[in-house]
Structure formats: structure tokens, C-alpha cells
Coordinates of C-alpha atoms and ligand atoms in Angstrom, one line a residue:
M1 CA -35.9 24.3 -62.0
M2 CA -34.0 21.4 -60.1
Q3 CA -36.4 18.7 -59.2
E4 CA -36.4 17.9 -55.5
E5 CA -38.0 15.6 -53.3
T6 CA -37.9 14.9 -49.4
H7 CA -38.5 11.8 -47.3
I8 CA -38.8 9.8 -50.3
S9 CA -38.5 5.9 -50.9
L10 CA -35.5 4.8 -52.9
K11 CA -37.2 1.5 -53.7
P12 CA -37.8 2.6 -57.5
Y13 CA -34.2 3.9 -57.8
N14 CA -32.4 0.6 -57.2
T15 CA -32.8 -2.8 -59.0
F16 CA -32.4 -4.9 -55.8
G17 CA -35.8 -3.2 -54.8
I18 CA -34.8 -2.5 -51.3
E19 CA -37.2 -0.1 -49.3
V20 CA -35.1 2.6 -47.8
Q21 CA -35.7 6.4 -47.4
A22 CA -33.6 9.2 -48.5
D23 CA -33.7 12.6 -46.7
K24 CA -33.6 14.3 -50.1
L25 CA -33.5 13.4 -53.6
V26 CA -32.3 15.7 -56.3
H27 CA -32.8 15.0 -60.2
I28 CA -29.8 16.5 -62.1
Q29 CA -30.9 17.2 -65.8
T30 CA -28.5 20.0 -66.6
L31 CA -24.8 20.7 -65.9
E32 CA -25.9 24.0 -64.7
Q33 CA -28.1 22.4 -61.9
L34 CA -25.1 20.5 -61.0
K35 CA -22.9 23.3 -60.8
E36 CA -25.5 25.5 -58.7
L37 CA -25.8 22.5 -56.2
I38 CA -21.9 22.4 -55.6
R39 CA -22.0 26.1 -55.2
S40 CA -24.6 25.9 -52.7
G41 CA -22.1 23.6 -50.4
A42 CA -24.4 20.7 -50.8
F43 CA -21.5 18.3 -51.2
T44 CA -19.4 19.7 -48.3
S45 CA -22.3 20.4 -45.9
G46 CA -23.2 16.9 -45.1
P47 CA -23.4 13.3 -46.3
F48 CA -24.5 12.5 -50.1
L49 CA -24.8 9.9 -52.5
I50 CA -24.7 9.9 -56.5
L51 CA -26.9 7.5 -58.0
G52 CA -27.3 6.4 -61.5
G53 CA -29.6 3.5 -62.3
G54 CA -28.9 1.8 -58.9
S55 CA -28.0 -1.3 -60.4
N56 CA -24.6 -1.7 -58.4
V57 CA -25.7 -0.8 -55.0
L58 CA -27.0 -2.5 -51.8
F59 CA -28.9 -0.2 -49.5
T60 CA -28.6 -1.4 -45.9
K61 CA -30.0 1.6 -44.2
D62 CA -31.8 4.9 -44.8
V63 CA -29.8 7.3 -46.6
K64 CA -28.9 10.3 -44.7
G65 CA -28.4 13.7 -46.4
L66 CA -28.7 14.2 -50.2
V67 CA -28.9 11.7 -52.9
V68 CA -28.3 13.2 -56.4
R69 CA -29.7 11.4 -59.3
N70 CA -27.7 11.8 -62.7
E71 CA -30.3 12.3 -65.4
L72 CA -27.7 14.4 -67.8
K73 CA -28.8 13.3 -71.3
G74 CA -27.2 13.8 -74.7
I75 CA -25.0 12.0 -77.3
E76 CA -22.6 13.8 -79.7
V77 CA -19.9 12.7 -82.1
L78 CA -16.7 14.7 -81.5
R79 CA -14.6 14.0 -84.5
E80 CA -13.7 11.1 -86.5
D81 CA -10.8 9.8 -88.8
D82 CA -10.6 6.8 -91.2
S83 CA -10.5 4.3 -88.3
Y84 CA -12.3 5.8 -85.2
V85 CA -15.1 8.1 -84.0
W86 CA -15.0 9.7 -81.0
V87 CA -18.4 9.8 -79.3
K88 CA -19.3 11.7 -76.1
A89 CA -22.2 10.6 -74.1
M90 CA -23.7 12.6 -71.1
G91 CA -23.6 10.4 -67.6
G92 CA -27.3 10.1 -67.4
E93 CA -27.8 8.3 -70.7
V94 CA -28.9 4.8 -70.2
W95 CA -25.8 2.4 -70.9
H96 CA -27.8 0.0 -73.1
E97 CA -29.5 2.7 -75.0
F98 CA -26.1 4.2 -75.8
V99 CA -25.0 0.6 -76.9
L100 CA -27.8 0.4 -79.3
W101 CA -27.3 4.0 -80.7
S102 CA -23.8 2.8 -81.5
I103 CA -24.8 -0.2 -83.2
E104 CA -27.2 1.5 -85.3
R105 CA -24.4 3.5 -86.7
N106 CA -22.0 0.6 -87.0
F107 CA -19.8 2.0 -84.3
G108 CA -17.9 -1.2 -82.9
G109 CA -16.6 -1.8 -79.5
I110 CA -19.0 -2.0 -77.0
E111 CA -21.5 -4.5 -78.5
N112 CA -20.2 -7.2 -76.1
L113 CA -21.4 -4.9 -73.3
S114 CA -25.1 -4.9 -74.5
L115 CA -27.9 -4.9 -71.8
I116 CA -25.6 -4.1 -68.8
P117 CA -27.9 -2.1 -66.6
G118 CA -27.3 1.4 -65.5
T119 CA -26.0 4.7 -66.6
V120 CA -23.0 5.8 -68.8
G121 CA -21.6 7.9 -66.0
A122 CA -21.5 4.8 -63.7
A123 CA -19.5 2.5 -66.3
P124 CA -16.1 3.5 -65.6
M125 CA -16.7 3.2 -61.8
Q126 CA -16.1 -0.2 -62.1
N127 CA -14.9 -0.3 -65.6
I128 CA -17.6 -2.5 -66.5
G129 CA -17.2 -5.7 -68.6
A130 CA -18.7 -8.7 -69.9
Y131 CA -17.9 -11.5 -72.5
G132 CA -14.2 -10.5 -73.2
V133 CA -14.6 -6.8 -73.1
E134 CA -14.4 -4.0 -70.6
I135 CA -15.1 -0.3 -71.2
K136 CA -11.6 0.5 -70.8
D137 CA -11.0 -1.0 -74.3
T138 CA -12.9 1.7 -76.0
F139 CA -12.4 4.4 -73.3
D140 CA -11.1 7.7 -74.5
S141 CA -11.7 10.3 -71.4
L142 CA -14.3 11.3 -69.2
E143 CA -15.3 14.8 -67.7
A144 CA -16.2 15.1 -64.1
L145 CA -16.9 17.8 -61.8
D146 CA -15.1 18.3 -58.7
L147 CA -17.7 18.2 -55.9
K148 CA -15.7 21.0 -53.7
T149 CA -14.8 23.4 -56.3
G150 CA -17.1 22.8 -59.3
A151 CA -14.0 22.5 -61.4
L152 CA -14.3 20.5 -64.6
K153 CA -11.6 18.0 -64.8
V154 CA -10.9 15.6 -67.5
F155 CA -9.6 12.2 -66.9
S156 CA -7.6 10.3 -69.3
Q157 CA -7.3 6.6 -69.7
T158 CA -4.3 6.3 -67.6
D159 CA -5.8 8.8 -65.0
C160 CA -8.7 6.3 -64.5
K161 CA -6.3 3.4 -63.3
F162 CA -8.8 0.9 -64.7
G163 CA -8.4 -2.7 -63.5
Y164 CA -10.8 -5.5 -63.1
R165 CA -14.0 -3.9 -61.8
E166 CA -11.9 -1.1 -60.3
S167 CA -10.9 2.4 -61.2
I168 CA -9.7 5.3 -59.3
F169 CA -13.2 6.6 -58.6
K170 CA -13.7 3.6 -56.3
N171 CA -10.3 4.2 -54.5
E172 CA -8.2 7.2 -54.4
V173 CA -10.9 9.8 -55.5
K174 CA -13.9 8.1 -54.1
G175 CA -16.6 10.5 -53.3
S176 CA -14.8 13.6 -54.6
Y177 CA -16.3 13.7 -58.4
F178 CA -19.6 13.6 -60.3
I179 CA -18.8 11.8 -63.7
A180 CA -20.7 14.0 -66.0
S181 CA -19.7 12.5 -69.3
V182 CA -17.6 9.9 -71.1
T183 CA -16.1 9.9 -74.3
F184 CA -15.3 6.8 -76.2
K185 CA -13.2 6.1 -79.1
L186 CA -15.4 3.6 -81.2
H187 CA -14.3 1.7 -84.3
K188 CA -15.5 2.3 -87.7
H189 CA -14.2 -1.0 -89.0
P190 CA -15.4 -3.3 -86.2
V191 CA -13.1 -5.9 -84.7
F192 CA -15.4 -8.9 -83.6
N193 CA -14.9 -10.3 -80.1
N194 CA -16.7 -13.4 -80.5
S195 CA -14.7 -16.0 -78.9
Y196 CA -15.9 -15.8 -75.4
G197 CA -18.4 -17.8 -73.6
A198 CA -21.4 -18.9 -75.7
I199 CA -21.4 -16.3 -78.2
Q200 CA -20.2 -18.4 -80.9
Q201 CA -22.8 -21.1 -80.2
V202 CA -25.5 -18.6 -80.4
L203 CA -24.3 -17.1 -83.5
E204 CA -24.6 -20.5 -85.0
Q205 CA -28.1 -21.2 -83.6
N206 CA -29.2 -17.7 -84.9
G207 CA -27.8 -18.9 -88.4
V208 CA -25.6 -16.0 -88.8
K209 CA -23.2 -16.2 -91.8
E210 CA -21.8 -12.7 -91.7
L211 CA -20.6 -11.5 -88.7
S212 CA -21.7 -8.1 -87.6
I213 CA -21.9 -5.9 -84.3
K214 CA -25.6 -6.0 -84.5
A215 CA -25.3 -10.1 -84.5
I216 CA -23.0 -10.1 -81.5
S217 CA -25.0 -7.8 -79.5
D218 CA -28.4 -9.8 -80.4
A219 CA -26.3 -12.9 -79.3
V220 CA -25.1 -11.5 -76.1
I221 CA -28.7 -10.1 -75.3
A222 CA -30.1 -13.4 -75.9
I223 CA -27.6 -15.2 -73.5
R224 CA -27.7 -12.6 -70.8
S225 CA -31.9 -12.7 -71.0
S226 CA -31.7 -16.4 -70.4
K227 CA -28.8 -16.7 -67.8
L228 CA -29.3 -13.7 -65.6
P229 CA -32.5 -12.9 -63.5
N230 CA -34.1 -9.8 -64.7
P231 CA -34.4 -7.0 -61.9
A232 CA -37.8 -6.1 -63.1
V233 CA -38.9 -9.6 -62.0
I234 CA -36.8 -10.5 -58.9
G235 CA -34.7 -7.6 -57.2
N236 CA -30.8 -8.2 -57.8
A237 CA -27.7 -6.0 -58.6
G238 CA -25.9 -8.8 -60.9
S239 CA -22.7 -10.4 -59.7
F240 CA -22.5 -9.6 -55.9
F241 CA -18.8 -10.8 -55.8
K242 CA -15.8 -10.2 -57.7
N243 CA -13.8 -13.1 -59.2
P244 CA -10.8 -13.5 -56.9
E245 CA -7.3 -13.7 -58.1
I246 CA -4.9 -16.1 -56.3
D247 CA -1.4 -17.4 -56.7
I248 CA -0.7 -20.1 -59.1
T249 CA 0.8 -22.3 -56.3
H250 CA -2.4 -22.0 -54.2
F251 CA -4.4 -22.6 -57.3
N252 CA -2.5 -25.8 -58.1
T253 CA -2.9 -27.1 -54.6
L254 CA -6.6 -26.7 -54.8
K255 CA -6.8 -28.2 -58.2
E256 CA -5.4 -31.4 -56.9
Q257 CA -8.3 -31.4 -54.3
Y258 CA -10.9 -30.0 -56.5
P259 CA -9.9 -31.1 -60.1
S260 CA -13.2 -29.2 -61.5
I261 CA -12.2 -25.8 -60.1
V262 CA -12.5 -23.0 -62.6
G263 CA -9.9 -20.6 -63.2
Y264 CA -7.7 -18.8 -66.1
P265 CA -4.2 -17.2 -65.9
T266 CA -4.2 -13.3 -65.7
S267 CA -0.9 -12.0 -65.0
P268 CA 2.3 -14.0 -64.3
G269 CA 2.0 -16.2 -61.4
K270 CA -1.6 -15.2 -61.0
I271 CA -5.1 -17.1 -61.7
K272 CA -8.4 -15.6 -61.6
V273 CA -11.1 -18.1 -60.1
A274 CA -14.7 -18.1 -60.6
A275 CA -16.5 -16.9 -57.6
G276 CA -19.4 -18.6 -58.7
W277 CA -17.9 -22.1 -58.8
L278 CA -16.5 -21.3 -55.2
I279 CA -19.8 -20.4 -53.8
E280 CA -21.6 -23.1 -55.6
Q281 CA -19.2 -25.7 -53.9
C282 CA -20.0 -24.5 -50.5
G283 CA -23.8 -25.3 -51.1
W284 CA -24.9 -21.9 -51.6
K285 CA -26.6 -22.0 -55.0
G286 CA -30.2 -21.7 -55.1
K287 CA -30.3 -21.6 -51.4
R288 CA -32.9 -19.4 -49.8
V289 CA -32.3 -17.5 -46.5
G290 CA -35.5 -15.6 -45.5
N291 CA -36.3 -13.3 -48.3
T292 CA -33.0 -13.5 -50.0
G293 CA -30.6 -16.0 -51.3
S294 CA -28.1 -17.1 -54.1
H295 CA -30.0 -17.5 -57.5
K296 CA -30.8 -21.0 -58.6
D297 CA -28.8 -20.5 -62.0
Q298 CA -26.2 -18.0 -60.9
A299 CA -24.6 -18.6 -57.6
L300 CA -22.8 -15.3 -57.8
V301 CA -26.3 -13.2 -57.9
L302 CA -27.9 -12.7 -54.5
V303 CA -31.5 -11.9 -54.9
N304 CA -34.5 -10.2 -53.2
Y305 CA -37.5 -12.7 -53.3
G306 CA -39.7 -9.8 -52.0
G307 CA -39.3 -7.2 -49.1
V308 CA -36.0 -8.2 -47.9
K309 CA -33.8 -5.8 -45.7
G310 CA -30.5 -4.7 -47.3
E311 CA -29.0 -5.8 -44.0
E312 CA -30.3 -9.5 -44.4
V313 CA -28.6 -9.6 -47.9
Y314 CA -25.4 -8.1 -46.5
Q315 CA -25.4 -10.6 -43.8
L316 CA -25.8 -13.4 -46.3
A317 CA -23.1 -12.1 -48.3
E318 CA -20.8 -12.1 -45.3
T319 CA -21.8 -15.6 -44.3
I320 CA -21.0 -16.9 -47.9
K321 CA -17.6 -15.0 -47.8
K322 CA -16.7 -16.8 -44.7
S323 CA -17.7 -20.2 -46.0
V324 CA -15.6 -19.7 -49.2
A325 CA -12.6 -18.5 -46.9
D326 CA -13.0 -21.4 -44.5
K327 CA -13.1 -24.3 -47.5
F328 CA -10.8 -22.6 -50.0
G329 CA -8.6 -20.1 -47.9
I330 CA -9.8 -17.3 -50.6
H331 CA -11.1 -14.1 -49.4
I332 CA -13.8 -13.1 -51.9
Q333 CA -14.8 -9.3 -51.9
T334 CA -18.1 -7.7 -53.0
E335 CA -18.5 -6.2 -56.2
V336 CA -21.7 -4.2 -55.2
N337 CA -21.3 -1.0 -53.4
I338 CA -22.6 -1.4 -50.0
I339 CA -24.5 1.8 -48.8
Ligands
LIG401 C1 -28.8 -7.9 -63.9 C2 -27.6 -7.4 -63.8 C3 -26.6 -7.6 -64.5 C4 -25.2 -6.7 -64.4 N1 -24.4 -7.2 -65.3 C5 -23.0 -6.7 -65.1 C6 -22.0 -7.1 -66.1 O1 -22.2 -7.9 -66.8 N2 -20.7 -6.2 -66.0 C7 -20.7 -5.4 -64.9 O2 -19.5 -4.7 -65.0 N3 -21.6 -5.0 -64.3 C8 -22.9 -5.8 -64.3 N4 -23.9 -5.3 -63.5 C9 -23.7 -4.0 -62.4 C10 -24.1 -2.7 -63.1 O3 -25.0 -2.7 -64.2 C11 -23.0 -1.7 -63.3 O4 -21.9 -1.5 -62.3 C12 -23.5 -0.3 -63.8 O5 -22.3 0.2 -64.2 C13 -23.9 0.4 -62.8 O6 -24.6 1.7 -63.0 P1 -25.6 2.4 -62.5 O7 -25.9 3.6 -63.1 O8 -27.0 1.7 -62.0 O9 -24.7 2.7 -61.0 P2 -25.3 3.0 -59.4 O10 -25.7 1.5 -58.9 O11 -26.4 3.9 -59.5 O12 -24.2 3.4 -58.7 C14 -22.9 2.7 -58.7 C15 -21.7 3.3 -57.9 O13 -21.2 4.5 -58.6 C16 -21.4 5.8 -58.1 N5 -21.9 6.6 -59.1 C17 -22.9 6.4 -60.1 N6 -22.8 7.2 -60.9 C18 -21.8 8.2 -60.8 C19 -21.4 9.4 -61.2 N7 -22.1 9.9 -62.6 N8 -20.5 10.1 -60.8 C20 -19.8 9.6 -59.8 N9 -20.3 8.4 -59.1 C21 -21.3 7.7 -59.5 C22 -22.6 5.3 -57.0 O14 -22.4 6.5 -56.1 C23 -22.2 4.0 -56.7 O15 -21.2 4.0 -55.6 C24 -25.2 -5.7 -63.6 C25 -26.1 -5.5 -62.8 C26 -27.4 -6.0 -62.9 C27 -28.7 -5.6 -62.0

């Protein structure tokens, strides 16, 4: 039996802790339930929203129609060779639990992505990334159900068109598929990625002599726990904005005026600029506006001090965007999905 609720609060289902109502919420625990829902025409007869952990959404109004929560569980080793193991995880698995599962077995490649909230199924949506690693680096393929026909389609790495916090699922085929499972190609002989951010420093503090994926994961967990506001304590959806990419000529001009500007080259002639730095320079870091604001330690993270309306957070985000555009001529974009 499919679990269904009507006129239900979505507050427990979004890490921002925004109070909105859904007309109907359905919990999907088996592929058969999902297929049945597709056959019933639920995705063609009216508005719908697929939800994982709700850690990358901002609800600005009540959600009309159907909310479908992905609770598909299961992790399976498909095959292996001397170097790699192919692991399929169902979309409703909690991402961090999947990371820990892999670390326990010494399957490497996703340890730098420890403690990112949300589900496995949402991870390809924006090609989640942290500490120099993105899921595209270990992604093999995913299975998604066509919401019109119910047909199962396999998307390869190339099909997904991964980019920085981007994929085909946020663009060309937005709203057309339910990501049911993701297969990763993990390393049996881990390749360590410990050069990014404070990882090396924490490894030294922890007295780590022999590098392991567990040691890296522990370091990432320690850094994230000390730096990022915990949604269980203060509502948020992580980085609210993406780091913008600008032309090197624009960057060099800004650098003359603001020598401390933070940026690094991506492709030829392009520089990715730290959005947090831009926002901080506009005076927003730690600034509270009503029950929302930019976090005191992380300018990029907008927070809910309690009882905020999504619309207020959205308005603040728009004001921040405008001030960055006015001061630097850079148009920053939101990373969080505005619903
Ligand atoms: C404290 C904090 C820190 C974070 N740090 C990072 C970070 O370091 N790096 C990073 O990349 N992100 C980060 N995030 C953002 C977030 O964790 C990721 O984007 C995560 O992948 C979202 O997963 P979710 O299951 O919560 O997705 P949701 O918020 O539920 O959904 C996100 C979007 O994907 C769609 N969607 C979800 N599941 C499916 C599916 N199965 N099929 C089709 N569409 C689907 C939804 O409709 C929505 O548009 C952070 C968030 C928080 C709160």
C-alpha cells in the first residue's frame, strides 16, 4: 500500500524548516508503487514535485498538487574487476549513509562528499560537489523513470551533461524523470584527494600518519561540522548561491580595485569567483533581516532564525543578488531550487 497524506505540512520535509502545506504527499518505497502512480496519470494530470531530503529547496508558497517523496532503499554491488567496483544505490538512500557504507568496505571516490545532506537520487541533479570532488568523478550511470510513459531509461555520464552544480535534469529534461537509482564506479585502490581546503591541516591535527579514505572522511566531517550551520539547529539549504564564472579581463579589472578578490581559473579565459567573498564585500555576512539573514560564518548560506516565510528568504536573496551586481557587475545565480 502506498502511504498517502493530504493537506500536510512540509516543514519536516525541508531543511530550511519552512512551513508550507502540500495538497497531497505520497511516500514511494517500491518501484512498483512509482510505476502505479505513473500509470494513474498522476504526473500528467496536474502539478507535482519530487522530493528527496528537501535540503536543496526553498518553498515560497503552498505546494499545489502532488508531492512525491523518494524513499526507495537498497544498495547492491553489481560487479567488480581488479581496480573498480560498480555499486548501485537506490535513489531514496540517504547520501551520507551511502558514503559511510562505501568507506566501511574501503570503496573510494566519494569520501570527500561526506556529510552532504540529501538523497542519492538527488545527487546527480546538481552534480553535488565538495572539497575538490564531484559525483561525476565516480558516476557510472543512473536509472530514471519517464513520468509520462513509465519507461525506464538509463542515463550515461555523457547523457547527464554534468557541469558545475548542473545536469540535464535541471535543464533540458527538467520535470520529466524520476531518478530511481544511481550506479557508481568506485575505486578498490583509493586515489586520495587531500589537497583541497583545510583537509591536510586537519589530517595533521588528527595525527594521521597513514592516509585512508576513512581519515579523509573524518577530516571532511570535522571541517563541515565546524564551518556549516547544522539544519537541525538553524534551518538552511547550504550554499544559497553558485560561484559565478567570469571573463579573466573582468576579473583582472576587479583585482586592481579589490586585491583580495578570491577566484581560480576554470577553463581558458574564465575565472570562478567565490560568491561568499562577493556577498561579504557587500556587507551581508552575518546580517539579519527579520527572521532570515546571511550566516555569520558563511555568507553564502541564508538561514531561518525561526518561523521565516520562504518569500522573505527569496526577497533577501534577490536583494543580495542586486547588490553584488551593482558593486561588481557580476550576476550571481541561486543554487537552491525555488519552489
Ligand atoms: C547544510 C547543507 C550543506 C550542503 N552542502 C552541499 C555541498 O557541499 N555540495 C553540494 O553540492 N550540495 C550541498 N548541499 C545541497 C544539498 O545537500 C544537495 O543538493 C542534495 O543533493 C539535495 O538532496 P535532496 O535529496 O535533499 O534533494 P531535494 O532538496 O529534495 O531536491 C532537490 C531538487 O532535486 C529534485 N529531485 C530530488 N530527488 C529527485 C529524484 N529522485 N528524481 C528527480 N528529481 C529529484 C527536486 O524536485 C528538487 O528540484 C547542502 C545542503 C545543506 C542543507
